[in-house]
Coordinates of C-alpha atoms in Angstrom, one line a residue:
X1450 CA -11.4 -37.5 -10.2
X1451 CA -11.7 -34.0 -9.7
X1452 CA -9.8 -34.2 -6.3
X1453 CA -7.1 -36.3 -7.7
X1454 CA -6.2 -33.3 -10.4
X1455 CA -6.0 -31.1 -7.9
X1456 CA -3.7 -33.0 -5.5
X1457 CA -1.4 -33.8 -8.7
X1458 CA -1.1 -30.5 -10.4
X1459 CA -0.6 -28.9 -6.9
X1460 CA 2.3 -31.3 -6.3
X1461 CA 3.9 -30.7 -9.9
X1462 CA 4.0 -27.3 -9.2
X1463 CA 5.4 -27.5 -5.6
X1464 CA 8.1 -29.5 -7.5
X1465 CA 8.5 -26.5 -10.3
X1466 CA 8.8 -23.3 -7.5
X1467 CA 11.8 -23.2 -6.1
X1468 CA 11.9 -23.6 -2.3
X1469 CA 14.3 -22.8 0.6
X1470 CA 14.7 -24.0 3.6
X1471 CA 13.8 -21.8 6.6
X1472 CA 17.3 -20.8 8.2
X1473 CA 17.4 -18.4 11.2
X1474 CA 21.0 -16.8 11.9
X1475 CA 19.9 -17.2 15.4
X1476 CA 23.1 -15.7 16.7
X1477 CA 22.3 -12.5 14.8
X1478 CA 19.6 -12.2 16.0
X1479 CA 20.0 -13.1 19.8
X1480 CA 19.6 -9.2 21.1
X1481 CA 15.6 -9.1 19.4
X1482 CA 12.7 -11.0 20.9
X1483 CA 11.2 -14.1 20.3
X1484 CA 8.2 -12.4 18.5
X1485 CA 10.4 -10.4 16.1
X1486 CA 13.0 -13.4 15.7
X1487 CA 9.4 -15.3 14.5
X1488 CA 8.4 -12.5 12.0
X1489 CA 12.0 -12.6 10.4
X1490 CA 11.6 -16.4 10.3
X1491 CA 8.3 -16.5 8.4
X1492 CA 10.1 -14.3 5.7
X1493 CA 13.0 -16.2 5.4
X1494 CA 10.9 -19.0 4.4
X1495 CA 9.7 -17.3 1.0
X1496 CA 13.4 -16.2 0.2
X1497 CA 16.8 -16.9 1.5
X1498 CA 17.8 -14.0 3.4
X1499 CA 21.4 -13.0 4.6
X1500 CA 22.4 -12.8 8.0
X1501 CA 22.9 -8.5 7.9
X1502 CA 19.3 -9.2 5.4
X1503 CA 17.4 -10.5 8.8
X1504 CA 19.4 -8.0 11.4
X1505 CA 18.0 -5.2 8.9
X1506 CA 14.7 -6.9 9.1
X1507 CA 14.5 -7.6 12.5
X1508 CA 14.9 -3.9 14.0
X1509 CA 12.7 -2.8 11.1
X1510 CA 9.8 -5.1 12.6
X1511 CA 10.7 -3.8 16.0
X1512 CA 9.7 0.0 14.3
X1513 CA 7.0 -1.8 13.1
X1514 CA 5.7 -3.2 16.3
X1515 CA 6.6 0.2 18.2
X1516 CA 4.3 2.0 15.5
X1517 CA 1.8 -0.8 16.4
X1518 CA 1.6 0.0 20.2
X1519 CA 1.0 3.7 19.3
X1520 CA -1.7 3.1 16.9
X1521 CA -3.8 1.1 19.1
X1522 CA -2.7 3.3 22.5
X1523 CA -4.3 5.8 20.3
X1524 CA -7.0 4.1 19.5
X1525 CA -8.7 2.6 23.1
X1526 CA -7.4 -1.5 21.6
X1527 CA -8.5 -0.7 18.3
X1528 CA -6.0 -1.2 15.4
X1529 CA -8.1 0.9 12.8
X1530 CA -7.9 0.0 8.8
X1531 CA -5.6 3.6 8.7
X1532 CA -3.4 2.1 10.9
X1533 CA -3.6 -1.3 9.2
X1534 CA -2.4 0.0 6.0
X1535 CA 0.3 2.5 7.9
X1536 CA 2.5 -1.0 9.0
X1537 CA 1.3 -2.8 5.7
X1538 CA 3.2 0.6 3.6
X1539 CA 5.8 -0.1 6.4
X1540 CA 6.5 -3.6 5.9
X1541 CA 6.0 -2.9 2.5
X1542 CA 9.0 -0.4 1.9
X1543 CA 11.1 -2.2 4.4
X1544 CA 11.1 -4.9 2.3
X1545 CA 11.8 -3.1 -1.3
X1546 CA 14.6 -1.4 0.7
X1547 CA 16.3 -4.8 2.1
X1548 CA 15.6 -7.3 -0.9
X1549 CA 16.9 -7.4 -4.0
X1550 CA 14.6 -7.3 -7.2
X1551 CA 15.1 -11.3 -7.2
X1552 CA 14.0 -12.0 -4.3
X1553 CA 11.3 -9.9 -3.6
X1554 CA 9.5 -11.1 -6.5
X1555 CA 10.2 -14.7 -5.0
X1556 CA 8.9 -13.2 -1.7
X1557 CA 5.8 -12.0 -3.2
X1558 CA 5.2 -15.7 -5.4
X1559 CA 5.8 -17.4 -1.9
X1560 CA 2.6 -15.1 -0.7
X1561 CA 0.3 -15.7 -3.2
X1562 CA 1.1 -18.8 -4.0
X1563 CA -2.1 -20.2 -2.4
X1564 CA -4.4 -17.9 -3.5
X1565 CA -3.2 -18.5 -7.4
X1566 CA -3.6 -22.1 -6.2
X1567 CA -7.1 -22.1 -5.8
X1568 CA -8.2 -19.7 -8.8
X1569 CA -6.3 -21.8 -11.2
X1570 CA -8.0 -25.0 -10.0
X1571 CA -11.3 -23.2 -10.0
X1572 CA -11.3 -22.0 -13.5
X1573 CA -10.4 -25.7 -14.7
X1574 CA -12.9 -27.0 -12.6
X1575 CA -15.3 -24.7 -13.8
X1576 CA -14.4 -25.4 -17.8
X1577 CA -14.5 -29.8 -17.4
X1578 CA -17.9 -29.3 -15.7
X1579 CA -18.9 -26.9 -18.7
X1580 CA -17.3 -28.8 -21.6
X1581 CA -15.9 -32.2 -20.6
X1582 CA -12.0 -31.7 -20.8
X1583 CA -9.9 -34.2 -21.2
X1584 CA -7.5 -34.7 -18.3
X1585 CA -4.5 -33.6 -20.2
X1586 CA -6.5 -30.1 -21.5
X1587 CA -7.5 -29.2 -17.8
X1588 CA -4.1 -29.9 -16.8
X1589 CA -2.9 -27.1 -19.4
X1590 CA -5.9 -24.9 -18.6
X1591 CA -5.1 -25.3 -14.9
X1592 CA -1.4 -24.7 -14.8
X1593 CA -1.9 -21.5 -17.5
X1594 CA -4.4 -20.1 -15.2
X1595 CA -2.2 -20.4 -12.1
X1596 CA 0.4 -19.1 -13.6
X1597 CA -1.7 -16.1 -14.8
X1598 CA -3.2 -15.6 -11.3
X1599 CA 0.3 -15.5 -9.6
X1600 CA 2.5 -13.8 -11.4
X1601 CA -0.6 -11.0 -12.6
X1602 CA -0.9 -10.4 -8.0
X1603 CA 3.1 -10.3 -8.0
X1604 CA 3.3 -7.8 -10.8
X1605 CA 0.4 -5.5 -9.5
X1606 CA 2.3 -5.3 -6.4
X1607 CA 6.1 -4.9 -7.3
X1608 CA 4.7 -2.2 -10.0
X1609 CA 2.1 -0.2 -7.3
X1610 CA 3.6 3.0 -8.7
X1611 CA 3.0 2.0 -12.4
X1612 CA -0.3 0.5 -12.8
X1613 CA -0.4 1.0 -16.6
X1614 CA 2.4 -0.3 -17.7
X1615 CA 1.7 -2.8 -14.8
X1616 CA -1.8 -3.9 -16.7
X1617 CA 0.3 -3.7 -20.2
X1618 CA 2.7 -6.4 -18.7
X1619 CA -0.2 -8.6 -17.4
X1620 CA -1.9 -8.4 -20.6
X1621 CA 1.3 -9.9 -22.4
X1622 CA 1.9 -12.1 -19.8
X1623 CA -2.0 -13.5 -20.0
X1624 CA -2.0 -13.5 -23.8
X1625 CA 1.4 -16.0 -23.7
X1626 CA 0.1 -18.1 -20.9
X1627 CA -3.7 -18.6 -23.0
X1628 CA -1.6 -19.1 -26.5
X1629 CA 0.1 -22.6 -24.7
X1630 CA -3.4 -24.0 -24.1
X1631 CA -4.2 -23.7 -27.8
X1632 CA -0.2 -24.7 -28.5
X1633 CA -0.7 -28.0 -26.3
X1634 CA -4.2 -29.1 -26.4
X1635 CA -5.7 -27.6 -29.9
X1636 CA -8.3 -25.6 -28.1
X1637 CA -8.5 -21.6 -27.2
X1638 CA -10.4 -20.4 -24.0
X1639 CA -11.3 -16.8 -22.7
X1640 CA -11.7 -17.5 -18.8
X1641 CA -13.8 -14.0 -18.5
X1642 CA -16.7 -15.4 -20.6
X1643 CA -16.2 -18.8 -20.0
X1644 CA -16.0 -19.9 -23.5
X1645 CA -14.0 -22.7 -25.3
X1646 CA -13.7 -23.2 -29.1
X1647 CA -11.6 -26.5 -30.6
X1648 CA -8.7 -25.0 -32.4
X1649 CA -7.4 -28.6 -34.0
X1650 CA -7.0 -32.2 -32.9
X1651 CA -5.0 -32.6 -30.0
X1652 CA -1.9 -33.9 -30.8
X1653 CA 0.2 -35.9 -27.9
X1654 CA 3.3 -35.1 -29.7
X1655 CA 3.1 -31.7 -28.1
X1656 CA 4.1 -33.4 -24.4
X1657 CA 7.1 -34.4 -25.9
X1658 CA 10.4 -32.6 -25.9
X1659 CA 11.8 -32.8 -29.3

């Protein structure tokens, strides 16, 4: 039973995330090599870039693997955790430079979107084995705490350089996701402590547009 949630709220939410289709402007990008024509292409399939978007990318990733060579020339084959995080900040501000606000945030949900995945199925999980949930409340615990998951990793990184108002954002954005819980299934959780407490009757109404 368990299993067949998670294969049916993971394909409702494939169905909710918008996704593109991964288009190369291999004529663009015919003077770089097959390596950095595969980077671009691996981007372009978390947002839809523009052909002078992956040109701009592409010779940005050829700095990137330049600076690579250097760091593990310097290095005797080692590519040291400095180094690591030296073509991370690179990729990192090569990106914030090229996309727009839009789709960087769609970059970054593309990127985490596993990883959110799995937590919000785990905390479900983890609340029907502690209080027997009905399949509809695990449903709405599941999909709050995805949501929470994902867009709390894409706000901590497109607001680095403002970690408290970053935290303040999260915390609004985790008190509205918990509040639709209670709004759809009558019942209030606290995922840190692991604790549920029956706000009213569920009411199937509530899955109803009005």
């Amino acid at each position: 039973m368990a299993k067949l949630k998670t294969i049916i709220s993971t394909l409702t939410i494939l169905f909710t995330i918008p996704v593109f289709a991964q288009t190369l402007d291999t004529k663009a990008l015919t003077n770089f090599s097959p390596s950095t024509q595969r980077d671009v292409f691996d981007v372009s399939g978390l947002v839809k870039l523009t052909s002078d978007q992956q040109v701009k990318l592409a010779e940005a990733i050829e700095k990137e693997n330049a600076r690579f060579i250097e760091i593990v020339n310097a290095n005797e084959g080692v590519l040291t955790v400095k180094g690591r995080n030296q073509l991370a900040k690179m990729r990192d501000n090569t990106l914030s430079s090229l996309l727009s606000e839009d789709q960087l945030q769609q970059f970054y949900r593309g990127v985490f979107d596993k990883e959110a995945d799995a937590e919000g199925n785990a905390i479900a999980n983890a609340f029907q084995k502690k209080y027997n949930l009905t399949d509809q409340n695990w449903k709405f615990i599941r999909v709050a705490c995805y949501k929470i998951a994902l867009d709390s990793r894409v706000i901590k990184k497109m607001m680095a350089d403002q970690p408290k108002k970053a935290q303040k954002k999260i915390a609004e954005l985790r008190k509205a996701q918990l509040k639709t819980i209670e709004e759809k299934g009558g019942i209030s959780i606290d995922p840190d402590k692991m604790t549920l407490k029956v706000v009213r009757p569920f009411n199937p109404d509530t899955l109803h547009k009005e």
